[in-house]
């Protein structure tokens, strides 16, 4: 039988897919579980896949690569989709597509598969990633081709002698990895309804957070977080610790109505404590180390970058161009940021950077001021030249009498 590599999560859809791909489509299925963190099915992945009839199971711990090469570059770029979503799921998909293609090569497989439905963004990210990296691979999407209700899936598996002790069905559709958690569906589909407490798992409700704030300090090198509270730590450790301390303080809840690539507006509940803290801190470090023009253009390009990531175009020349620009912007984004986590908020309370453009001798109103206030007069005279000329040549004649009186009439 031809071999197929399936991106396997351990959930209903992909477990059913193993059987369906084997029985209905005639494949030998290799279940590839890509661990990008936080999956609660992780302990049962191997036993479930084998029970469902996989030829073999492979588990790849991709947490470190995910943060280092996907989430952290997006962080340094300030890429947040629609000013709300830190892109946890969107950033993981191209890595999964890449690993599917790699493993297919290693295993001599002619096809790959994923468990995405036909309504979301994830199918696009998988399909476009895979077909870009290896156009010869066949792509199968069992859930999109043959959507089964959960009960039908369980019956289908039972019919084939597979009885898996599934836990209780949660009320939402969840996707999670170390960069964030998303919840959709169920009562969340009513955008007027406040999300019920069970929609959240990583973060405490504000009323359950500690009365005392927690202070943390994050160190960045060229835009990438490298230390937490003065000790050097790897990406996984930094993000896990920030998810914990942020979650305890109720930081990182996002309730957003989002535009999917396929044209649907969708109500999403995200929890991303580490991402929210790291973006907040990073932005404040940039405010110290980038010029106002750099900040302005970078913000514009970050929007483009977030859309490119969201829309599944990770493996593109456009991305390479943007990544080169973003890396260049981070040359001096090195330093430390102190934050206060309290009652659902992450607030920057201090920042310092060797390449800081903030100059206290210029900013101060106290003794030691080096700024020449008398020079402001000439500067303003030249700065205001354009509006004075325009007012005299074009505007004053059109203004009502009352306003003309208030306008400058002298020589420009
Ligand atoms: N709306 C988010 C995105 O498109 C999260 C998707 C979650 N995926 C899922 N299969 N439930 O990136």
Short mmCIF file of C-alpha atoms and ligand atoms in Angstrom, two decimals:
data_model
loop_
_atom_site.label_atom_id
_atom_site.label_comp_id
_atom_site.label_asym_id
_atom_site.label_seq_id
_atom_site.Cartn_x
_atom_site.Cartn_y
_atom_site.Cartn_z
CA UNK A 1 0.00 0.00 0.00
CA UNK A 2 1.25 3.56 -0.67
CA UNK A 3 2.48 5.38 2.39
CA UNK A 4 0.93 8.55 3.78
CA UNK A 5 2.11 10.79 6.61
CA UNK A 6 -0.73 12.24 8.69
CA UNK A 7 -0.33 15.22 11.01
CA UNK A 8 -1.76 13.56 14.11
CA UNK A 9 -3.00 15.37 17.20
CA UNK A 10 -4.59 12.49 19.08
CA UNK A 11 -8.10 13.99 18.85
CA UNK A 12 -11.24 12.54 17.28
CA UNK A 13 -10.79 13.91 13.79
CA UNK A 14 -7.27 12.67 13.20
CA UNK A 15 -7.83 9.35 15.00
CA UNK A 16 -10.82 8.67 12.75
CA UNK A 17 -8.69 9.79 9.82
CA UNK A 18 -6.14 7.03 10.47
CA UNK A 19 -8.82 4.35 10.05
CA UNK A 20 -10.54 6.10 7.15
CA UNK A 21 -7.30 6.64 5.22
CA UNK A 22 -6.38 2.99 5.74
CA UNK A 23 -9.73 1.32 5.03
CA UNK A 24 -11.35 3.72 2.57
CA UNK A 25 -8.32 5.14 0.78
CA UNK A 26 -5.88 2.23 0.96
CA UNK A 27 -2.90 3.94 2.60
CA UNK A 28 -0.35 2.77 5.12
CA UNK A 29 -0.60 5.63 7.61
CA UNK A 30 2.37 7.02 9.49
CA UNK A 31 1.03 9.19 12.32
CA UNK A 32 3.28 12.20 12.85
CA UNK A 33 2.67 14.03 16.08
CA UNK A 34 4.32 17.43 16.15
CA UNK A 35 4.60 18.65 19.71
CA UNK A 36 4.42 22.44 19.74
CA UNK A 37 3.49 22.44 23.40
CA UNK A 38 0.46 22.32 25.63
CA UNK A 39 -1.36 19.46 23.93
CA UNK A 40 -3.32 17.52 26.52
CA UNK A 41 -3.48 14.48 24.24
CA UNK A 42 0.33 14.17 24.26
CA UNK A 43 0.48 11.19 26.71
CA UNK A 44 -2.02 9.10 24.70
CA UNK A 45 -0.82 9.97 21.19
CA UNK A 46 1.13 6.78 20.57
CA UNK A 47 -1.36 4.31 22.02
CA UNK A 48 -4.33 5.92 20.23
CA UNK A 49 -2.64 6.07 16.86
CA UNK A 50 -1.57 2.43 17.08
CA UNK A 51 -5.05 1.40 18.26
CA UNK A 52 -6.55 3.18 15.24
CA UNK A 53 -4.29 1.18 12.94
CA UNK A 54 -1.31 3.39 12.18
CA UNK A 55 1.69 1.65 10.63
CA UNK A 56 3.86 3.63 12.99
CA UNK A 57 3.87 6.73 15.14
CA UNK A 58 6.51 9.42 15.20
CA UNK A 59 6.62 12.20 17.76
CA UNK A 60 8.74 15.29 17.15
CA UNK A 61 9.33 17.81 19.92
CA UNK A 62 9.22 21.04 17.91
CA UNK A 63 8.68 23.52 20.75
CA UNK A 64 12.10 25.11 20.62
CA UNK A 65 12.17 25.42 16.81
CA UNK A 66 8.63 26.77 16.87
CA UNK A 67 9.56 29.59 19.20
CA UNK A 68 13.02 30.33 17.80
CA UNK A 69 12.16 30.37 14.10
CA UNK A 70 8.46 31.20 14.01
CA UNK A 71 7.01 32.83 17.15
CA UNK A 72 10.02 34.96 18.15
CA UNK A 73 10.61 36.48 14.70
CA UNK A 74 6.90 37.38 14.65
CA UNK A 75 7.34 38.88 18.12
CA UNK A 76 10.36 40.96 17.07
CA UNK A 77 8.39 42.11 14.05
CA UNK A 78 5.39 43.08 16.18
CA UNK A 79 3.16 40.86 14.03
CA UNK A 80 -0.30 40.72 15.61
CA UNK A 81 -3.28 39.97 13.34
CA UNK A 82 -5.93 42.70 13.38
CA UNK A 83 -4.22 44.25 16.41
CA UNK A 84 -5.52 41.38 18.53
CA UNK A 85 -4.34 37.86 17.70
CA UNK A 86 -0.70 36.92 18.40
CA UNK A 87 -0.98 34.19 15.72
CA UNK A 88 -0.24 31.08 17.82
CA UNK A 89 -2.00 28.59 15.53
CA UNK A 90 -1.11 30.44 12.34
CA UNK A 91 2.61 30.36 13.18
CA UNK A 92 2.64 26.64 13.98
CA UNK A 93 1.12 25.48 10.69
CA UNK A 94 4.03 26.24 8.35
CA UNK A 95 6.38 24.38 10.72
CA UNK A 96 4.00 21.42 10.68
CA UNK A 97 3.80 21.54 6.87
CA UNK A 98 7.60 21.54 6.70
CA UNK A 99 7.91 18.56 9.06
CA UNK A 100 5.21 16.64 7.17
CA UNK A 101 7.16 17.13 3.95
CA UNK A 102 10.47 16.15 5.60
CA UNK A 103 9.04 13.00 7.17
CA UNK A 104 7.27 12.04 3.94
CA UNK A 105 10.68 12.13 2.24
CA UNK A 106 12.33 10.07 4.97
CA UNK A 107 9.56 7.49 4.94
CA UNK A 108 9.19 7.26 1.17
CA UNK A 109 5.56 8.44 1.39
CA UNK A 110 3.70 9.72 -1.66
CA UNK A 111 0.98 11.57 0.28
CA UNK A 112 0.42 13.66 3.40
CA UNK A 113 -2.74 14.48 5.32
CA UNK A 114 -4.10 16.86 7.93
CA UNK A 115 -7.30 17.00 9.97
CA UNK A 116 -8.51 20.48 9.00
CA UNK A 117 -12.08 21.26 8.02
CA UNK A 118 -13.02 23.15 4.87
CA UNK A 119 -14.14 26.27 6.74
CA UNK A 120 -11.00 27.54 8.38
CA UNK A 121 -7.60 29.08 7.77
CA UNK A 122 -5.61 26.04 8.82
CA UNK A 123 -6.43 24.01 5.70
CA UNK A 124 -5.01 26.88 3.63
CA UNK A 125 -1.84 27.11 5.70
CA UNK A 126 -1.21 23.36 5.50
CA UNK A 127 -2.07 22.97 1.83
CA UNK A 128 -0.17 26.02 0.61
CA UNK A 129 2.87 25.14 2.76
CA UNK A 130 2.97 21.54 1.57
CA UNK A 131 2.39 22.27 -2.13
CA UNK A 132 5.05 24.97 -2.03
CA UNK A 133 7.69 22.77 -0.39
CA UNK A 134 6.94 19.63 -2.42
CA UNK A 135 4.51 19.98 -5.34
CA UNK A 136 4.71 16.23 -6.02
CA UNK A 137 3.08 15.20 -2.75
CA UNK A 138 -0.58 14.35 -2.77
CA UNK A 139 -2.56 16.15 -0.05
CA UNK A 140 -5.51 14.45 1.62
CA UNK A 141 -7.83 16.23 4.05
CA UNK A 142 -10.16 13.56 5.48
CA UNK A 143 -12.21 15.94 7.66
CA UNK A 144 -12.79 18.29 4.73
CA UNK A 145 -13.65 15.46 2.33
CA UNK A 146 -15.78 13.42 4.66
CA UNK A 147 -16.95 15.47 7.64
CA UNK A 148 -18.40 13.22 10.34
CA UNK A 149 -20.14 14.31 13.52
CA UNK A 150 -18.35 13.29 16.68
CA UNK A 151 -20.86 10.49 17.42
CA UNK A 152 -20.52 9.18 13.87
CA UNK A 153 -16.74 9.12 14.28
CA UNK A 154 -17.01 7.12 17.51
CA UNK A 155 -19.44 4.67 15.87
CA UNK A 156 -17.21 4.38 12.82
CA UNK A 157 -14.22 3.51 14.97
CA UNK A 158 -16.29 1.04 17.06
CA UNK A 159 -17.49 -0.65 13.88
CA UNK A 160 -13.83 -1.31 13.15
CA UNK A 161 -13.22 -2.73 16.61
CA UNK A 162 -11.60 0.42 18.02
CA UNK A 163 -12.96 1.57 21.36
CA UNK A 164 -11.04 4.52 22.68
CA UNK A 165 -11.89 5.94 26.11
CA UNK A 166 -12.46 9.53 24.98
CA UNK A 167 -12.74 12.06 27.78
CA UNK A 168 -15.84 14.22 28.15
CA UNK A 169 -16.47 16.41 25.12
CA UNK A 170 -15.61 20.00 25.86
CA UNK A 171 -18.07 22.72 24.84
CA UNK A 172 -15.59 24.44 22.50
CA UNK A 173 -13.25 23.80 19.59
CA UNK A 174 -9.78 24.26 21.02
CA UNK A 175 -6.37 24.61 19.44
CA UNK A 176 -3.36 25.23 21.61
CA UNK A 177 0.39 25.42 21.54
CA UNK A 178 3.02 27.04 23.70
CA UNK A 179 2.38 30.49 22.08
CA UNK A 180 -1.35 30.52 22.77
CA UNK A 181 -4.73 28.87 23.05
CA UNK A 182 -7.83 29.47 20.95
CA UNK A 183 -11.43 28.58 21.70
CA UNK A 184 -14.24 28.73 19.13
CA UNK A 185 -17.79 27.42 18.68
CA UNK A 186 -20.57 26.60 21.15
CA UNK A 187 -21.94 29.62 23.02
CA UNK A 188 -18.97 31.68 21.77
CA UNK A 189 -20.71 31.85 18.39
CA UNK A 190 -22.98 34.51 19.86
CA UNK A 191 -20.70 37.57 19.83
CA UNK A 192 -23.03 39.40 22.23
CA UNK A 193 -22.58 36.75 24.94
CA UNK A 194 -19.81 37.16 27.47
CA UNK A 195 -17.59 34.06 27.32
CA UNK A 196 -18.45 31.69 30.18
CA UNK A 197 -15.68 30.95 32.71
CA UNK A 198 -15.05 27.53 31.13
CA UNK A 199 -13.91 29.20 27.90
CA UNK A 200 -10.68 30.06 29.69
CA UNK A 201 -8.08 27.61 30.89
CA UNK A 202 -4.72 29.29 30.99
CA UNK A 203 -5.71 32.51 32.72
CA UNK A 204 -7.55 33.40 35.91
CA UNK A 205 -10.54 35.69 35.96
CA UNK A 206 -9.52 39.08 37.32
CA UNK A 207 -11.51 38.51 40.52
CA UNK A 208 -9.46 35.39 41.25
CA UNK A 209 -6.05 36.99 40.70
CA UNK A 210 -3.70 37.80 43.59
CA UNK A 211 -4.17 41.13 45.37
CA UNK A 212 -0.43 41.79 45.20
CA UNK A 213 1.21 42.53 41.84
CA UNK A 214 4.07 40.47 40.43
CA UNK A 215 7.09 42.28 38.99
CA UNK A 216 9.14 40.67 36.25
CA UNK A 217 12.11 41.73 34.13
CA UNK A 218 12.69 40.56 30.57
CA UNK A 219 15.96 40.99 28.70
CA UNK A 220 16.01 41.21 24.88
CA UNK A 221 18.90 40.86 22.45
CA UNK A 222 18.21 42.17 18.95
CA UNK A 223 14.50 41.87 19.61
CA UNK A 224 14.59 38.30 20.93
CA UNK A 225 13.90 37.56 24.61
CA UNK A 226 16.94 35.96 26.23
CA UNK A 227 16.65 36.52 29.98
CA UNK A 228 13.94 36.41 32.60
CA UNK A 229 14.51 38.01 35.99
CA UNK A 230 18.25 38.35 35.26
CA UNK A 231 18.89 34.72 34.38
CA UNK A 232 19.55 33.51 30.86
CA UNK A 233 16.91 31.07 29.70
CA UNK A 234 15.96 29.30 26.48
CA UNK A 235 12.83 30.24 24.54
CA UNK A 236 10.75 27.36 25.91
CA UNK A 237 11.58 28.15 29.53
CA UNK A 238 10.91 31.88 29.10
CA UNK A 239 7.56 31.34 27.42
CA UNK A 240 6.42 28.62 29.82
CA UNK A 241 7.26 30.74 32.85
CA UNK A 242 5.55 33.82 31.41
CA UNK A 243 2.45 31.78 30.55
CA UNK A 244 2.33 30.63 34.18
CA UNK A 245 2.92 33.96 35.90
CA UNK A 246 0.81 35.83 33.35
CA UNK A 247 -2.03 33.34 33.69
CA UNK A 248 -2.06 33.61 37.48
CA UNK A 249 -2.42 37.38 37.13
CA UNK A 250 -5.15 37.10 34.49
CA UNK A 251 -3.00 38.54 31.69
CA UNK A 252 -3.51 37.56 28.04
CA UNK A 253 -7.25 37.14 27.52
CA UNK A 254 -8.39 38.27 24.07
CA UNK A 255 -12.00 38.31 22.83
CA UNK A 256 -12.01 39.13 19.13
CA UNK A 257 -14.23 38.90 16.06
CA UNK A 258 -11.76 37.99 13.37
CA UNK A 259 -11.70 37.90 9.58
CA UNK A 260 -10.79 34.47 8.28
CA UNK A 261 -9.11 34.18 4.89
CA UNK A 262 -12.10 32.19 3.61
CA UNK A 263 -14.39 35.19 4.09
CA UNK A 264 -16.05 34.23 7.38
CA UNK A 265 -16.09 36.46 10.44
CA UNK A 266 -15.46 34.34 13.49
CA UNK A 267 -15.61 35.04 17.24
CA UNK A 268 -12.41 33.85 18.87
CA UNK A 269 -11.35 33.61 22.48
CA UNK A 270 -7.60 33.58 22.82
CA UNK A 271 -5.34 33.16 25.81
CA UNK A 272 -1.73 34.12 25.19
CA UNK A 273 -0.17 35.42 28.42
CA UNK A 274 3.47 35.06 27.33
CA UNK A 275 2.84 36.52 23.88
CA UNK A 276 0.96 39.52 25.28
CA UNK A 277 3.65 40.21 27.90
CA UNK A 278 6.50 39.79 25.40
CA UNK A 279 4.85 42.00 22.75
CA UNK A 280 4.07 44.70 25.33
CA UNK A 281 7.63 44.72 26.64
CA UNK A 282 9.18 44.57 23.17
CA UNK A 283 7.13 47.53 21.96
CA UNK A 284 8.33 49.63 24.87
CA UNK A 285 11.95 48.72 24.18
CA UNK A 286 11.49 49.80 20.57
CA UNK A 287 10.03 53.10 21.74
CA UNK A 288 13.43 53.70 23.39
CA UNK A 289 15.69 52.43 20.63
CA UNK A 290 14.01 53.21 17.28
CA UNK A 291 13.45 56.60 15.69
CA UNK A 292 9.89 57.78 15.14
CA UNK A 293 10.17 57.11 11.40
CA UNK A 294 11.41 53.57 12.04
CA UNK A 295 8.52 52.94 14.44
CA UNK A 296 5.99 54.26 11.94
CA UNK A 297 7.13 52.28 8.92
CA UNK A 298 7.74 49.13 10.95
CA UNK A 299 4.17 49.21 12.25
CA UNK A 300 2.90 49.35 8.71
CA UNK A 301 5.06 46.45 7.56
CA UNK A 302 4.15 44.45 10.69
CA UNK A 303 0.51 44.59 9.61
CA UNK A 304 1.49 43.19 6.22
CA UNK A 305 3.61 40.53 7.92
CA UNK A 306 0.78 39.48 10.27
CA UNK A 307 -1.55 39.08 7.28
CA UNK A 308 1.01 37.06 5.35
CA UNK A 309 1.40 34.72 8.33
CA UNK A 310 -2.33 34.51 8.94
CA UNK A 311 -3.02 33.83 5.28
CA UNK A 312 -0.59 30.93 4.96
CA UNK A 313 2.13 32.55 2.84
CA UNK A 314 5.05 31.77 5.17
CA UNK A 315 7.14 30.12 2.45
CA UNK A 316 7.30 33.08 0.10
CA UNK A 317 9.81 35.57 -1.26
CA UNK A 318 7.60 38.33 0.18
CA UNK A 319 8.27 36.85 3.60
CA UNK A 320 12.01 36.76 2.99
CA UNK A 321 11.99 40.44 2.06
CA UNK A 322 9.98 41.41 5.12
CA UNK A 323 12.14 39.23 7.39
CA UNK A 324 15.27 40.98 6.13
CA UNK A 325 13.77 44.38 6.87
CA UNK A 326 12.56 43.27 10.30
CA UNK A 327 15.95 41.80 11.25
CA UNK A 328 17.56 45.09 10.27
CA UNK A 329 15.19 47.05 12.52
CA UNK A 330 16.24 44.97 15.54
CA UNK A 331 19.96 45.85 15.46
CA UNK A 332 19.67 48.06 18.55
CA UNK A 333 16.61 46.53 20.18
CA UNK A 334 18.64 45.16 23.06
CA UNK A 335 17.93 45.91 26.69
CA UNK A 336 15.70 45.19 29.65
CA UNK A 337 12.05 45.88 30.41
CA UNK A 338 10.40 45.73 33.81
CA UNK A 339 6.70 44.94 34.02
CA UNK A 340 4.05 44.84 36.67
CA UNK A 341 1.52 42.04 36.26
CA UNK A 342 -1.64 42.74 38.16
CA UNK A 343 -5.38 42.21 37.81
CA UNK A 344 -5.34 41.21 34.16
CA UNK A 345 -2.86 43.85 33.00
CA UNK A 346 0.80 43.72 32.02
CA UNK A 347 2.10 47.25 32.45
CA UNK A 348 5.61 48.38 31.58
CA UNK A 349 7.08 50.24 34.54
CA UNK A 350 10.72 50.55 33.47
CA UNK A 351 13.00 50.10 30.50
CA UNK A 352 16.72 50.49 29.79
CA UNK A 353 18.86 49.93 26.71
CA UNK A 354 22.54 50.49 25.86
CA UNK A 355 21.43 51.93 22.50
CA UNK A 356 18.67 54.04 23.99
CA UNK A 357 17.80 57.24 22.11
CA UNK A 358 16.26 58.68 25.24
CA UNK A 359 18.60 61.38 26.58
CA UNK A 360 17.75 62.63 30.02
CA UNK A 361 19.96 65.69 29.64
CA UNK A 362 17.74 66.73 26.72
CA UNK A 363 14.43 65.72 28.28
CA UNK A 364 14.90 67.15 31.77
CA UNK A 365 13.11 70.18 33.21
CA UNK A 366 15.60 70.14 36.07
CA UNK A 367 19.13 71.47 36.34
CA UNK A 368 21.57 70.03 33.80
CA UNK A 369 19.39 70.77 30.78
CA UNK A 370 21.50 70.70 27.60
CA UNK A 371 18.64 71.58 25.24
CA UNK A 372 18.90 75.09 23.75
CA UNK A 373 15.40 76.54 24.09
CA UNK A 374 16.28 79.66 22.11
CA UNK A 375 16.98 77.48 19.06
CA UNK A 376 13.31 76.43 19.05
CA UNK A 377 12.27 79.85 17.70
CA UNK A 378 14.15 79.50 14.41
CA UNK A 379 13.11 75.90 14.07
CA UNK A 380 9.43 76.77 14.46
CA UNK A 381 9.76 79.65 12.00
CA UNK A 382 10.99 77.24 9.31
CA UNK A 383 8.65 74.39 10.34
CA UNK A 384 5.63 76.67 10.06
CA UNK A 385 6.71 78.09 6.70
CA UNK A 386 4.69 75.61 4.64
CA UNK A 387 1.39 76.30 6.40
CA UNK A 388 1.98 80.07 6.37
CA UNK A 389 2.61 80.10 2.62
CA UNK A 390 -0.37 77.88 1.93
CA UNK A 391 -2.65 79.92 4.12
CA UNK A 392 -1.63 83.16 2.40
CA UNK A 393 -1.89 81.79 -1.17
CA UNK A 394 -4.88 79.51 -0.92
CA UNK A 395 -6.76 79.41 2.33
CA UNK A 396 -7.19 82.87 3.79
CA UNK A 397 -9.26 84.09 0.86
CA UNK A 398 -11.74 81.26 1.39
CA UNK A 399 -12.08 81.60 5.12
CA UNK A 400 -15.04 83.33 6.70
CA UNK A 401 -14.25 86.81 8.01
CA UNK A 402 -14.28 85.75 11.62
CA UNK A 403 -11.56 83.18 11.05
CA UNK A 404 -9.42 85.41 8.82
CA UNK A 405 -8.93 87.75 11.72
CA UNK A 406 -7.31 84.95 13.68
CA UNK A 407 -4.96 83.95 10.84
CA UNK A 408 -1.45 85.33 10.32
CA UNK A 409 -1.50 88.10 7.69
CA UNK A 410 2.14 89.09 7.65
CA UNK A 411 4.88 88.26 5.17
CA UNK A 412 5.58 84.55 4.92
N1 LIG B 1 -8.62 31.63 14.32
C1 LIG B 1 -7.29 31.19 14.61
C2 LIG B 1 -6.49 31.07 13.34
O1 LIG B 1 -7.04 31.01 12.29
C3 LIG B 1 -7.29 29.91 15.42
C4 LIG B 1 -7.66 28.68 14.68
C5 LIG B 1 -7.75 27.52 15.57
N2 LIG B 1 -7.70 26.32 14.81
C6 LIG B 1 -8.52 25.30 15.04
N3 LIG B 1 -8.38 24.28 14.27
N4 LIG B 1 -9.43 25.30 15.98
O2 LIG B 1 -5.30 31.02 13.40
#
